[in-house]
């Protein structure tokens, strides 16, 4: 019996070592996002916003810029938001400077621009990187083949749009030139809102 106890005690350090290897693997799996709602982002004022707070809402996620030929889409995005927010639509704007350096300003300047030029009332977040080596994990998730091959591929320009259903799953992607007023986008938003 004492021999068995000594043998078990001798195994403890080895088991501890195995557990220490297994723990990081488990932690990595637990942290791997499976939904847009798994991310926490910084709002335009630098405060953390858990996207999980939008569970049950339909999201239109847009990478924006203040000095782009497509910047007037802010007006259409605001109109879309005003029309459908009562039904559960949220427009989430993520300013980015990857395309023609058309979002060079600070978060404070972007906030003022959105407010004074387009009366934006939907959430605008801190500037992020949506393409390339320093891509933000949210956009890495949105554009990944592993997330959904039908909506994958890198962002091509400002005002690319991802439509996310009430469960946090991407259900459609629209290219930058598809305006917020476009029939295909509006119909997709209405379909997502109709699903409970």
mmCIF file of C-alpha atoms in Angstrom:
data_model
loop_
_atom_site.group_PDB
_atom_site.id
_atom_site.type_symbol
_atom_site.label_atom_id
_atom_site.label_comp_id
_atom_site.label_asym_id
_atom_site.label_seq_id
_atom_site.Cartn_x
_atom_site.Cartn_y
_atom_site.Cartn_z
ATOM 1 C CA UNK A 1 0.000 0.000 0.000
ATOM 2 C CA UNK A 2 2.727 2.556 0.878
ATOM 3 C CA UNK A 3 4.322 1.782 -2.495
ATOM 4 C CA UNK A 4 1.103 2.752 -4.280
ATOM 5 C CA UNK A 5 0.878 5.980 -2.317
ATOM 6 C CA UNK A 6 4.475 6.865 -3.168
ATOM 7 C CA UNK A 7 3.812 6.055 -6.834
ATOM 8 C CA UNK A 8 0.703 8.306 -6.839
ATOM 9 C CA UNK A 9 2.663 11.103 -5.158
ATOM 10 C CA UNK A 10 5.417 10.751 -7.743
ATOM 11 C CA UNK A 11 2.821 11.149 -10.521
ATOM 12 C CA UNK A 12 1.396 14.409 -9.142
ATOM 13 C CA UNK A 13 4.046 16.737 -10.610
ATOM 14 C CA UNK A 14 3.663 15.092 -14.031
ATOM 15 C CA UNK A 15 -0.119 15.454 -13.879
ATOM 16 C CA UNK A 16 0.281 19.097 -12.900
ATOM 17 C CA UNK A 17 2.551 19.643 -15.884
ATOM 18 C CA UNK A 18 -0.002 18.032 -18.210
ATOM 19 C CA UNK A 19 -2.761 20.204 -16.754
ATOM 20 C CA UNK A 20 -0.703 23.329 -17.334
ATOM 21 C CA UNK A 21 -0.374 22.405 -21.029
ATOM 22 C CA UNK A 22 -4.071 21.585 -21.350
ATOM 23 C CA UNK A 23 -5.316 24.748 -19.605
ATOM 24 C CA UNK A 24 -4.085 27.270 -22.215
ATOM 25 C CA UNK A 25 -5.605 25.158 -24.991
ATOM 26 C CA UNK A 26 -8.951 25.162 -23.220
ATOM 27 C CA UNK A 27 -8.696 28.882 -22.536
ATOM 28 C CA UNK A 28 -7.943 29.574 -26.205
ATOM 29 C CA UNK A 29 -11.013 27.581 -27.262
ATOM 30 C CA UNK A 30 -13.192 29.420 -24.764
ATOM 31 C CA UNK A 31 -12.023 32.797 -26.063
ATOM 32 C CA UNK A 32 -12.505 31.998 -29.745
ATOM 33 C CA UNK A 33 -15.442 34.166 -30.892
ATOM 34 C CA UNK A 34 -18.403 32.410 -32.461
ATOM 35 C CA UNK A 35 -20.534 35.529 -32.939
ATOM 36 C CA UNK A 36 -20.266 39.269 -33.418
ATOM 37 C CA UNK A 37 -21.788 39.489 -29.943
ATOM 38 C CA UNK A 38 -18.624 37.988 -28.404
ATOM 39 C CA UNK A 39 -16.623 41.182 -28.981
ATOM 40 C CA UNK A 40 -16.078 44.197 -26.747
ATOM 41 C CA UNK A 41 -15.316 47.413 -28.615
ATOM 42 C CA UNK A 42 -14.377 50.964 -27.665
ATOM 43 C CA UNK A 43 -16.987 53.598 -28.367
ATOM 44 C CA UNK A 44 -16.024 56.976 -29.840
ATOM 45 C CA UNK A 45 -15.341 58.258 -26.304
ATOM 46 C CA UNK A 46 -13.038 55.324 -25.495
ATOM 47 C CA UNK A 47 -15.393 53.418 -23.183
ATOM 48 C CA UNK A 48 -15.802 49.641 -23.483
ATOM 49 C CA UNK A 49 -19.002 48.441 -25.131
ATOM 50 C CA UNK A 50 -19.810 44.721 -25.004
ATOM 51 C CA UNK A 51 -21.574 43.931 -28.267
ATOM 52 C CA UNK A 52 -23.491 41.290 -26.319
ATOM 53 C CA UNK A 53 -25.749 44.157 -25.220
ATOM 54 C CA UNK A 54 -27.166 44.056 -28.757
ATOM 55 C CA UNK A 55 -28.394 40.474 -28.409
ATOM 56 C CA UNK A 56 -31.900 40.341 -29.900
ATOM 57 C CA UNK A 57 -31.217 43.332 -32.165
ATOM 58 C CA UNK A 58 -30.480 43.385 -35.895
ATOM 59 C CA UNK A 59 -27.134 45.075 -36.608
ATOM 60 C CA UNK A 60 -25.813 46.846 -39.668
ATOM 61 C CA UNK A 61 -22.032 47.084 -39.165
ATOM 62 C CA UNK A 62 -20.340 49.660 -41.408
ATOM 63 C CA UNK A 63 -16.739 50.828 -41.760
ATOM 64 C CA UNK A 64 -16.973 54.581 -42.277
ATOM 65 C CA UNK A 65 -14.859 57.568 -43.313
ATOM 66 C CA UNK A 66 -15.380 61.333 -43.183
ATOM 67 C CA UNK A 67 -13.579 62.389 -46.383
ATOM 68 C CA UNK A 68 -14.820 59.822 -48.890
ATOM 69 C CA UNK A 69 -17.045 60.170 -51.940
ATOM 70 C CA UNK A 70 -19.345 57.741 -50.141
ATOM 71 C CA UNK A 71 -19.450 59.773 -46.910
ATOM 72 C CA UNK A 72 -22.970 61.083 -47.738
ATOM 73 C CA UNK A 73 -24.138 57.532 -46.976
ATOM 74 C CA UNK A 74 -24.139 58.698 -43.352
ATOM 75 C CA UNK A 75 -27.412 60.484 -44.212
ATOM 76 C CA UNK A 76 -28.965 57.277 -45.535
ATOM 77 C CA UNK A 77 -27.695 55.263 -42.591
ATOM 78 C CA UNK A 78 -29.262 57.740 -40.176
ATOM 79 C CA UNK A 79 -32.576 57.637 -42.090
ATOM 80 C CA UNK A 80 -32.535 53.816 -42.073
ATOM 81 C CA UNK A 81 -31.776 53.810 -38.354
ATOM 82 C CA UNK A 82 -34.549 56.290 -37.568
ATOM 83 C CA UNK A 83 -37.063 54.275 -39.597
ATOM 84 C CA UNK A 84 -36.290 50.857 -38.114
ATOM 85 C CA UNK A 85 -34.753 51.386 -34.671
ATOM 86 C CA UNK A 86 -38.166 50.934 -33.063
ATOM 87 C CA UNK A 87 -38.263 47.441 -34.576
ATOM 88 C CA UNK A 88 -34.803 46.566 -33.256
ATOM 89 C CA UNK A 89 -32.277 47.844 -35.815
ATOM 90 C CA UNK A 90 -28.927 49.203 -34.659
ATOM 91 C CA UNK A 91 -26.394 50.755 -37.033
ATOM 92 C CA UNK A 92 -22.831 50.432 -35.706
ATOM 93 C CA UNK A 93 -20.237 52.654 -37.392
ATOM 94 C CA UNK A 94 -16.529 51.829 -37.225
ATOM 95 C CA UNK A 95 -14.370 54.635 -38.645
ATOM 96 C CA UNK A 96 -11.274 53.373 -40.469
ATOM 97 C CA UNK A 97 -8.423 55.028 -42.359
ATOM 98 C CA UNK A 98 -7.274 52.182 -44.619
ATOM 99 C CA UNK A 99 -8.745 53.473 -47.881
ATOM 100 C CA UNK A 100 -7.227 56.580 -49.390
ATOM 101 C CA UNK A 101 -6.467 57.884 -45.859
ATOM 102 C CA UNK A 102 -10.005 59.281 -45.871
ATOM 103 C CA UNK A 103 -10.470 59.101 -42.089
ATOM 104 C CA UNK A 104 -7.371 60.916 -40.796
ATOM 105 C CA UNK A 105 -9.033 62.613 -37.818
ATOM 106 C CA UNK A 106 -9.028 61.804 -34.136
ATOM 107 C CA UNK A 107 -12.008 60.169 -32.456
ATOM 108 C CA UNK A 108 -13.028 63.608 -31.135
ATOM 109 C CA UNK A 109 -12.941 65.086 -34.654
ATOM 110 C CA UNK A 110 -14.893 62.134 -36.075
ATOM 111 C CA UNK A 111 -17.535 62.475 -33.361
ATOM 112 C CA UNK A 112 -17.939 66.197 -34.053
ATOM 113 C CA UNK A 113 -18.110 65.618 -37.820
ATOM 114 C CA UNK A 114 -20.796 62.920 -37.520
ATOM 115 C CA UNK A 115 -22.831 65.070 -35.168
ATOM 116 C CA UNK A 116 -22.589 68.426 -36.946
ATOM 117 C CA UNK A 117 -22.612 67.292 -40.584
ATOM 118 C CA UNK A 118 -25.052 64.362 -40.495
ATOM 119 C CA UNK A 119 -26.813 64.491 -37.097
ATOM 120 C CA UNK A 120 -25.779 60.883 -36.505
ATOM 121 C CA UNK A 121 -27.605 59.355 -33.554
ATOM 122 C CA UNK A 122 -26.585 55.713 -34.009
ATOM 123 C CA UNK A 123 -23.485 54.380 -32.198
ATOM 124 C CA UNK A 124 -20.120 55.439 -33.624
ATOM 125 C CA UNK A 125 -17.083 53.588 -32.287
ATOM 126 C CA UNK A 126 -13.393 54.424 -31.960
ATOM 127 C CA UNK A 127 -11.336 54.284 -35.127
ATOM 128 C CA UNK A 128 -10.073 50.773 -35.908
ATOM 129 C CA UNK A 129 -8.150 48.923 -38.619
ATOM 130 C CA UNK A 130 -10.415 46.871 -40.898
ATOM 131 C CA UNK A 131 -7.844 45.442 -43.326
ATOM 132 C CA UNK A 132 -4.224 44.302 -43.351
ATOM 133 C CA UNK A 133 -1.727 43.132 -40.749
ATOM 134 C CA UNK A 134 -3.191 45.112 -37.845
ATOM 135 C CA UNK A 135 -6.816 44.247 -38.628
ATOM 136 C CA UNK A 136 -9.076 44.411 -35.589
ATOM 137 C CA UNK A 137 -10.296 40.984 -34.375
ATOM 138 C CA UNK A 138 -13.924 41.987 -35.090
ATOM 139 C CA UNK A 139 -13.142 42.586 -38.759
ATOM 140 C CA UNK A 140 -10.908 39.538 -38.899
ATOM 141 C CA UNK A 141 -13.960 37.573 -37.710
ATOM 142 C CA UNK A 142 -16.357 39.277 -40.134
ATOM 143 C CA UNK A 143 -14.153 38.716 -43.191
ATOM 144 C CA UNK A 144 -12.877 35.223 -42.328
ATOM 145 C CA UNK A 145 -13.628 32.176 -44.489
ATOM 146 C CA UNK A 146 -13.958 30.215 -41.243
ATOM 147 C CA UNK A 147 -16.807 32.461 -40.078
ATOM 148 C CA UNK A 148 -18.848 32.244 -43.292
ATOM 149 C CA UNK A 149 -17.413 31.732 -46.792
ATOM 150 C CA UNK A 150 -20.396 33.464 -48.418
ATOM 151 C CA UNK A 151 -19.596 36.764 -46.642
ATOM 152 C CA UNK A 152 -15.802 36.389 -46.463
ATOM 153 C CA UNK A 153 -13.087 38.413 -48.133
ATOM 154 C CA UNK A 154 -11.210 41.539 -47.181
ATOM 155 C CA UNK A 155 -12.895 44.930 -47.030
ATOM 156 C CA UNK A 156 -12.539 46.705 -50.372
ATOM 157 C CA UNK A 157 -13.405 50.311 -49.430
ATOM 158 C CA UNK A 158 -15.210 52.564 -46.971
ATOM 159 C CA UNK A 159 -18.878 51.832 -46.221
ATOM 160 C CA UNK A 160 -18.853 48.055 -46.641
ATOM 161 C CA UNK A 161 -21.863 46.717 -44.742
ATOM 162 C CA UNK A 162 -22.499 43.529 -42.759
ATOM 163 C CA UNK A 163 -26.037 42.650 -41.709
ATOM 164 C CA UNK A 164 -26.194 40.654 -38.483
ATOM 165 C CA UNK A 165 -29.324 38.870 -37.263
ATOM 166 C CA UNK A 166 -30.820 38.885 -33.771
ATOM 167 C CA UNK A 167 -28.593 35.944 -32.744
ATOM 168 C CA UNK A 168 -25.389 37.694 -33.762
ATOM 169 C CA UNK A 169 -24.853 35.803 -37.044
ATOM 170 C CA UNK A 170 -23.853 37.544 -40.271
ATOM 171 C CA UNK A 171 -26.678 37.031 -42.775
ATOM 172 C CA UNK A 172 -25.688 39.421 -45.584
ATOM 173 C CA UNK A 173 -22.854 41.590 -46.835
ATOM 174 C CA UNK A 174 -23.198 44.606 -49.096
ATOM 175 C CA UNK A 175 -20.440 46.326 -51.022
ATOM 176 C CA UNK A 176 -19.561 49.966 -50.337
ATOM 177 C CA UNK A 177 -21.542 51.359 -53.282
ATOM 178 C CA UNK A 178 -24.764 49.686 -52.123
ATOM 179 C CA UNK A 179 -26.491 52.613 -50.472
ATOM 180 C CA UNK A 180 -28.585 52.356 -47.303
ATOM 181 C CA UNK A 181 -31.626 53.149 -49.466
ATOM 182 C CA UNK A 182 -30.961 50.301 -51.925
ATOM 183 C CA UNK A 183 -33.936 47.953 -52.250
ATOM 184 C CA UNK A 184 -31.829 44.826 -51.703
ATOM 185 C CA UNK A 185 -30.410 46.185 -48.447
ATOM 186 C CA UNK A 186 -33.753 47.460 -47.124
ATOM 187 C CA UNK A 187 -35.450 44.130 -47.917
ATOM 188 C CA UNK A 188 -32.665 42.215 -46.149
ATOM 189 C CA UNK A 189 -33.001 44.476 -43.080
ATOM 190 C CA UNK A 190 -36.779 43.988 -43.035
ATOM 191 C CA UNK A 191 -36.413 40.216 -43.365
ATOM 192 C CA UNK A 192 -33.922 40.111 -40.474
ATOM 193 C CA UNK A 193 -36.214 42.283 -38.334
ATOM 194 C CA UNK A 194 -39.192 40.034 -39.091
ATOM 195 C CA UNK A 195 -37.358 36.982 -37.730
ATOM 196 C CA UNK A 196 -37.900 36.704 -33.983
#
